């Protein structure tokens, strides 16, 4: 049975694509040898692509050795424009059987009927090895749409030498907004350096949402209702404005992407957000450490949850689901994480970095992570809010004005996203 979907990629493409998804009851696809073929799209996770391909092929080989009636066609797809690529492929019924998605993609594609619930393939024994919070991040409308493979944690990383020079106690890194503001003031006054990086050219996921959550707020609630017009919304925007107005962040903070990495490496910024500092910088000329998750009313950090998902129009669903379970087994997940240095979502792998002081600390911070706005409109909302946040930070709008201006846009994005459900 065919389902018609209106596919809208407002996050990156702002174009409308209309397509027909192949029905779930079609004939299984097979190669010339009669083997079921499972097509898998993976993205580059490692700098050394040669080593990464060896890793993927080892996963494929061990799977095919155990399942000789299945052939895995593993294809590496660039990260760039993946939203448009995925939507175009799925709308044409030519997408992969297995695909890697983060939480907001799962919410969007799950609502649209593009990906298939995995509940019937995941046993209770498997679920027990994932914290409830992790499974919730891969769940849409009560259905599990992805099996988690990795976590990221956007942790606060501090230049200890610079803090010491400014007179800050490096044994007690900032825990609250007040601490962060005081630290930034001391660094600015005593050393002339910036207290922290702020790169609003990035999405609100890593720039604004953590402050909003820490203040006890959110953009929308579980029902999709606009909640940014709260005290938490105003307070978090004003906090970012104050950091900029006091020149505790670089002057280009309103538009910067990753330009502040160089300033941090040069010892001109005391704190920078990073998933894994050692992987970004081969060597730093100063001591550094990871600080706690900041707190205003709540202690929260941003991080992504990456999962493997099953396409609704896959003609080999059982075989594809079997490969997903193979990839996300504890053994293969540990190999993947050891090579890529991401944080384990499985409880049984929680101490896998116990001999790595940096990653061990980051792993322990994972309990404070939120993966963004978990809603089919989540990715659209990111691009709608960014100009408003930038305007507040630059002093062009008050927090109240920006929040008011954003409201009709966000509400429309929520309504449009719900219209994407299969007819």
XYZ file of C-alpha atoms in Angstrom:
423
model
C 0.000 0.000 0.000
C 1.411 3.416 -0.988
C 1.489 6.365 1.368
C 1.810 9.930 0.112
C 3.947 12.257 2.131
C 4.610 15.931 1.794
C 8.308 16.112 2.528
C 9.518 19.436 3.755
C 13.129 20.064 4.649
C 12.924 23.500 6.252
C 16.081 22.999 8.276
C 18.551 23.287 5.424
C 16.782 23.282 2.063
C 13.562 25.260 2.613
C 12.108 23.537 -0.394
C 9.121 21.236 -0.703
C 9.538 17.782 -2.083
C 6.553 15.600 -2.832
C 7.111 11.871 -3.106
C 5.595 8.467 -2.803
C 7.046 5.926 -0.435
C 7.045 2.321 -1.521
C 4.687 0.174 0.565
C 5.891 -2.138 3.271
C 4.331 -5.223 1.729
C 6.459 -5.352 -1.419
C 8.474 -8.283 -2.718
C 11.873 -8.780 -1.102
C 14.880 -7.618 -3.104
C 17.698 -10.071 -3.808
C 20.940 -10.163 -5.768
C 21.824 -12.604 -8.553
C 22.760 -15.248 -5.985
C 19.370 -14.973 -4.343
C 20.719 -13.195 -1.254
C 18.711 -10.461 0.420
C 20.554 -7.152 0.027
C 20.682 -4.607 2.842
C 21.869 -1.133 1.815
C 23.441 0.866 4.629
C 24.359 4.557 4.557
C 27.178 5.562 6.899
C 28.877 8.927 7.313
C 32.592 9.601 7.911
C 33.219 9.335 11.645
C 37.031 9.119 11.595
C 39.766 11.291 10.119
C 41.555 8.205 8.788
C 39.073 6.951 6.211
C 41.242 3.965 5.385
C 41.053 2.698 8.952
C 37.370 3.510 9.149
C 36.574 1.448 6.058
C 38.479 -1.483 7.567
C 36.288 -1.182 10.660
C 33.029 -1.135 8.678
C 34.103 -4.044 6.514
C 34.971 -6.074 9.597
C 31.420 -5.504 10.863
C 30.001 -6.490 7.481
C 32.149 -9.618 7.206
C 31.320 -10.908 10.675
C 27.623 -10.368 9.929
C 27.670 -12.019 6.498
C 29.617 -14.982 7.876
C 26.763 -15.629 10.304
C 23.993 -14.730 7.828
C 25.026 -16.192 4.490
C 21.659 -15.434 2.895
C 22.190 -11.675 3.394
C 24.525 -9.304 1.550
C 25.347 -5.891 3.016
C 25.959 -2.985 0.622
C 27.622 -0.389 2.842
C 27.940 3.078 1.294
C 29.770 6.082 2.760
C 27.758 9.280 2.301
C 29.069 12.822 3.057
C 27.666 14.762 6.002
C 27.076 17.844 3.848
C 23.458 18.335 2.722
C 22.426 15.031 4.226
C 18.943 16.355 5.090
C 18.181 17.055 1.449
C 19.888 13.858 0.284
C 17.897 11.690 2.682
C 14.555 13.328 1.934
C 15.106 13.176 -1.818
C 16.149 9.532 -1.724
C 13.330 8.428 0.554
C 10.693 10.385 -1.365
C 11.777 8.569 -4.521
C 11.705 5.203 -2.765
C 15.435 4.804 -3.378
C 16.832 5.425 0.085
C 18.915 2.994 2.144
C 17.496 0.203 4.279
C 19.588 1.288 7.271
C 20.588 4.868 8.048
C 22.286 6.789 10.881
C 20.089 9.527 12.376
C 20.277 11.852 15.363
C 17.330 12.578 17.639
C 15.667 15.436 15.756
C 15.919 13.475 12.489
C 14.271 10.504 14.198
C 11.429 12.723 15.399
C 10.956 14.246 11.947
C 11.230 11.054 9.914
C 9.297 8.966 12.434
C 6.364 11.377 12.295
C 6.499 11.419 8.498
C 6.389 7.624 8.306
C 9.760 7.436 6.565
C 11.338 5.145 9.140
C 9.982 2.008 10.757
C 9.436 1.363 14.497
C 11.926 -1.194 15.823
C 10.040 -2.340 18.919
C 9.304 -5.836 17.624
C 13.010 -6.436 16.953
C 14.377 -5.190 20.286
C 14.142 -7.607 23.204
C 13.817 -6.569 26.826
C 17.352 -7.831 27.490
C 18.690 -5.337 24.947
C 16.569 -2.488 26.311
C 17.839 -3.132 29.837
C 21.379 -2.219 28.751
C 20.278 1.274 27.687
C 19.286 3.894 30.297
C 15.632 4.927 30.062
C 16.709 8.456 29.159
C 18.689 7.149 26.181
C 15.811 5.073 24.816
C 13.479 8.038 25.259
C 15.757 10.060 22.963
C 15.146 7.485 20.214
C 11.408 7.198 20.846
C 8.642 9.053 18.994
C 4.975 8.820 19.997
C 5.781 5.857 22.222
C 7.556 3.891 19.484
C 11.280 3.126 19.319
C 12.603 4.344 15.957
C 16.330 3.929 16.491
C 18.848 1.817 18.351
C 21.487 4.142 19.876
C 25.106 3.777 18.759
C 26.768 6.815 20.323
C 26.392 9.881 22.500
C 28.160 13.224 22.370
C 28.575 15.616 25.281
C 29.234 19.313 24.671
C 31.377 19.788 27.764
C 32.868 22.956 29.224
C 36.655 22.853 28.750
C 38.893 25.295 30.625
C 42.417 26.638 30.123
C 43.752 26.079 33.639
C 46.915 28.129 33.110
C 44.865 31.159 32.070
C 42.484 30.760 35.000
C 45.393 30.496 37.413
C 46.920 33.654 35.939
C 43.588 35.423 36.480
C 43.481 34.298 40.102
C 40.656 31.761 39.754
C 40.794 28.607 41.878
C 41.357 25.889 39.262
C 40.309 23.205 41.735
C 36.767 24.621 41.658
C 35.741 25.219 38.061
C 32.489 27.176 37.443
C 29.297 25.397 38.500
C 26.725 28.189 38.089
C 25.967 31.136 35.819
C 27.253 33.439 38.547
C 30.520 31.504 38.658
C 30.875 31.700 34.873
C 30.215 35.444 34.833
C 32.656 36.069 37.693
C 35.306 33.904 36.072
C 34.904 35.740 32.778
C 35.197 39.085 34.522
C 38.394 38.048 36.313
C 39.958 36.714 33.104
C 39.085 39.885 31.192
C 40.344 42.261 33.879
C 43.473 40.360 34.938
C 44.699 38.954 31.609
C 42.875 40.792 28.812
C 41.686 37.453 27.431
C 38.081 36.439 26.849
C 36.218 34.445 29.452
C 34.590 32.086 26.996
C 33.813 31.302 23.399
C 30.409 32.046 21.904
C 29.774 30.969 18.326
C 26.235 31.937 17.354
C 26.871 30.999 13.740
C 26.229 27.477 15.027
C 22.757 26.195 15.855
C 20.974 27.012 19.127
C 21.450 23.360 20.138
C 24.928 24.090 21.436
C 24.783 27.878 21.831
C 21.468 28.850 23.407
C 19.496 25.775 24.432
C 21.813 24.805 27.314
C 21.232 28.193 28.988
C 17.498 27.979 28.338
C 17.338 24.497 29.871
C 19.573 25.503 32.769
C 17.109 28.302 33.535
C 14.320 25.723 33.616
C 12.762 26.524 30.241
C 12.246 25.128 26.762
C 11.138 26.352 23.345
C 8.059 24.121 23.176
C 6.528 21.602 25.561
C 5.633 17.965 24.925
C 2.376 19.055 23.273
C 4.197 21.356 20.849
C 2.975 24.516 22.592
C 5.257 27.581 22.542
C 6.888 28.048 25.958
C 9.821 30.319 25.176
C 7.736 33.289 26.381
C 8.617 32.466 29.963
C 10.888 33.921 32.594
C 13.460 31.269 31.676
C 13.395 32.362 28.021
C 13.972 36.019 28.895
C 16.561 35.258 31.571
C 18.686 33.001 29.347
C 18.718 35.463 26.451
C 19.635 38.321 28.787
C 22.488 36.248 30.226
C 23.962 35.784 26.748
C 23.469 39.478 26.019
C 25.322 40.404 29.222
C 28.282 38.181 28.318
C 28.565 39.937 24.960
C 27.922 43.463 26.267
C 30.653 43.057 28.888
C 33.042 41.849 26.170
C 33.595 38.554 27.926
C 33.255 36.841 24.535
C 34.930 37.743 21.202
C 33.435 40.583 19.162
C 32.432 38.258 16.317
C 30.492 35.973 18.681
C 27.157 36.721 16.998
C 28.235 35.162 13.693
C 31.245 32.959 14.484
C 31.258 29.249 13.682
C 34.490 27.613 14.854
C 36.847 30.576 14.572
C 37.295 30.619 18.344
C 39.161 27.320 18.307
C 42.272 29.204 17.216
C 41.846 31.788 19.987
C 41.527 29.025 22.558
C 44.639 27.294 21.251
C 46.522 30.605 21.497
C 45.515 30.995 25.146
C 43.185 33.950 24.510
C 39.948 32.284 25.690
C 39.459 30.629 29.074
C 36.577 28.287 28.230
C 35.342 26.536 25.119
C 32.621 23.966 24.467
C 33.827 20.740 22.893
C 32.739 17.118 22.537
C 36.322 15.872 22.712
C 39.065 18.462 23.080
C 42.022 16.113 22.392
C 40.516 15.160 19.027
C 40.128 18.814 18.012
C 43.594 19.913 19.088
C 46.535 17.562 18.638
C 48.458 19.519 21.226
C 47.720 22.477 23.494
C 50.471 24.583 25.128
C 48.676 24.708 28.476
C 46.934 22.516 31.017
C 43.193 22.038 30.544
C 40.351 20.221 32.217
C 36.631 19.509 31.908
C 34.276 21.391 34.195
C 30.868 20.393 35.569
C 27.565 20.896 33.772
C 26.465 24.458 34.534
C 23.387 25.126 36.629
C 20.964 27.965 37.113
C 17.793 26.151 38.170
C 18.777 22.878 36.505
C 22.100 21.232 35.670
C 22.084 20.525 31.928
C 24.365 20.059 28.921
C 23.657 19.600 25.228
C 24.676 16.461 23.394
C 23.544 14.378 20.461
C 22.306 10.804 20.405
C 23.171 8.925 17.215
C 21.089 5.873 16.316
C 20.634 3.364 13.511
C 17.195 3.431 11.942
C 15.230 1.221 9.549
C 13.599 2.688 6.412
C 9.858 2.157 6.118
C 10.169 1.348 2.419
C 12.862 -1.281 2.956
C 11.998 -4.496 1.122
C 14.193 -6.518 3.493
C 13.120 -5.210 6.893
C 13.944 -8.321 8.928
C 17.427 -8.592 7.419
C 18.039 -4.857 7.865
C 16.896 -4.949 11.491
C 19.185 -7.913 12.097
C 22.149 -5.875 10.802
C 21.216 -2.930 13.047
C 21.239 -5.259 16.058
C 24.637 -6.550 14.902
C 26.104 -3.030 14.633
C 24.785 -1.999 18.031
C 25.867 -5.117 19.911
C 28.059 -4.312 22.904
C 31.106 -5.854 21.217
C 30.812 -3.947 17.939
C 29.741 -0.758 19.653
C 32.861 -0.851 21.826
C 35.040 -1.274 18.723
C 33.289 1.647 17.031
C 33.561 3.902 20.083
C 37.205 2.988 20.712
C 38.005 4.134 17.175
C 35.804 7.235 17.116
C 36.048 8.330 20.785
C 32.337 8.975 21.230
C 30.532 8.330 24.512
C 28.856 4.918 25.032
C 25.042 4.835 25.300
C 25.062 1.276 26.716
C 25.258 0.918 30.489
C 27.575 -2.084 30.195
C 30.145 0.096 28.408
C 30.020 2.915 30.936
C 33.565 2.335 32.184
C 35.212 1.683 28.823
C 37.240 4.913 29.131
C 38.312 4.360 32.738
C 41.980 4.564 31.692
C 41.447 7.824 29.775
C 41.096 10.639 32.368
C 39.553 13.100 29.894
C 36.973 10.831 28.262
C 36.147 9.219 31.584
C 35.124 12.624 32.945
C 33.088 13.405 29.841
C 31.349 10.020 30.070
C 30.229 10.816 33.611
C 28.709 14.100 32.368
C 26.423 12.238 29.960
C 23.729 11.973 32.635
C 23.146 15.740 32.299
C 22.739 15.725 28.514
C 19.630 16.683 26.540
C 19.604 16.017 22.778
C 17.734 19.143 21.647
C 14.074 19.825 20.904
C 12.674 16.327 20.391
C 9.861 17.163 17.981
C 9.360 16.792 14.202
C 9.709 20.590 13.981
C 12.959 20.560 15.951
C 15.300 21.166 13.032
C 13.093 23.901 11.580
C 12.965 25.717 14.905
C 16.772 25.890 15.034
C 16.991 28.076 11.934
C 14.031 30.222 13.006
C 15.490 31.074 16.405
C 19.053 31.828 15.374
C 18.401 35.337 13.928
C 16.409 36.286 17.025
C 19.172 35.126 19.374
C 21.776 37.021 17.358
C 19.655 40.175 17.441
C 19.390 40.036 21.239
C 23.099 39.425 21.751
C 23.950 42.377 19.488
C 21.509 44.612 21.361
C 19.229 45.054 18.347
C 16.229 43.535 20.138
C 15.195 43.018 23.723
C 14.674 39.417 24.849
C 10.937 40.123 25.082
C 10.781 41.429 21.498
C 12.778 38.513 20.077
C 10.626 35.967 21.908
C 7.452 37.656 20.664
C 8.728 37.805 17.072
C 9.714 34.147 17.129
C 6.373 32.896 18.435
C 4.269 32.876 15.209
C 7.156 31.387 13.248
C 7.721 28.548 15.704
C 3.997 27.854 15.990
C 3.729 27.646 12.200
C 6.721 25.280 12.066
C 5.056 23.019 14.648
C 1.777 23.007 12.695
C 3.542 22.339 9.387
C 5.526 19.477 10.898
C 2.384 17.742 12.110
C 0.898 18.054 8.611
C 3.733 15.797 7.405
C 2.074 12.703 8.838
C 1.124 10.104 6.216
C -2.323 10.608 4.707
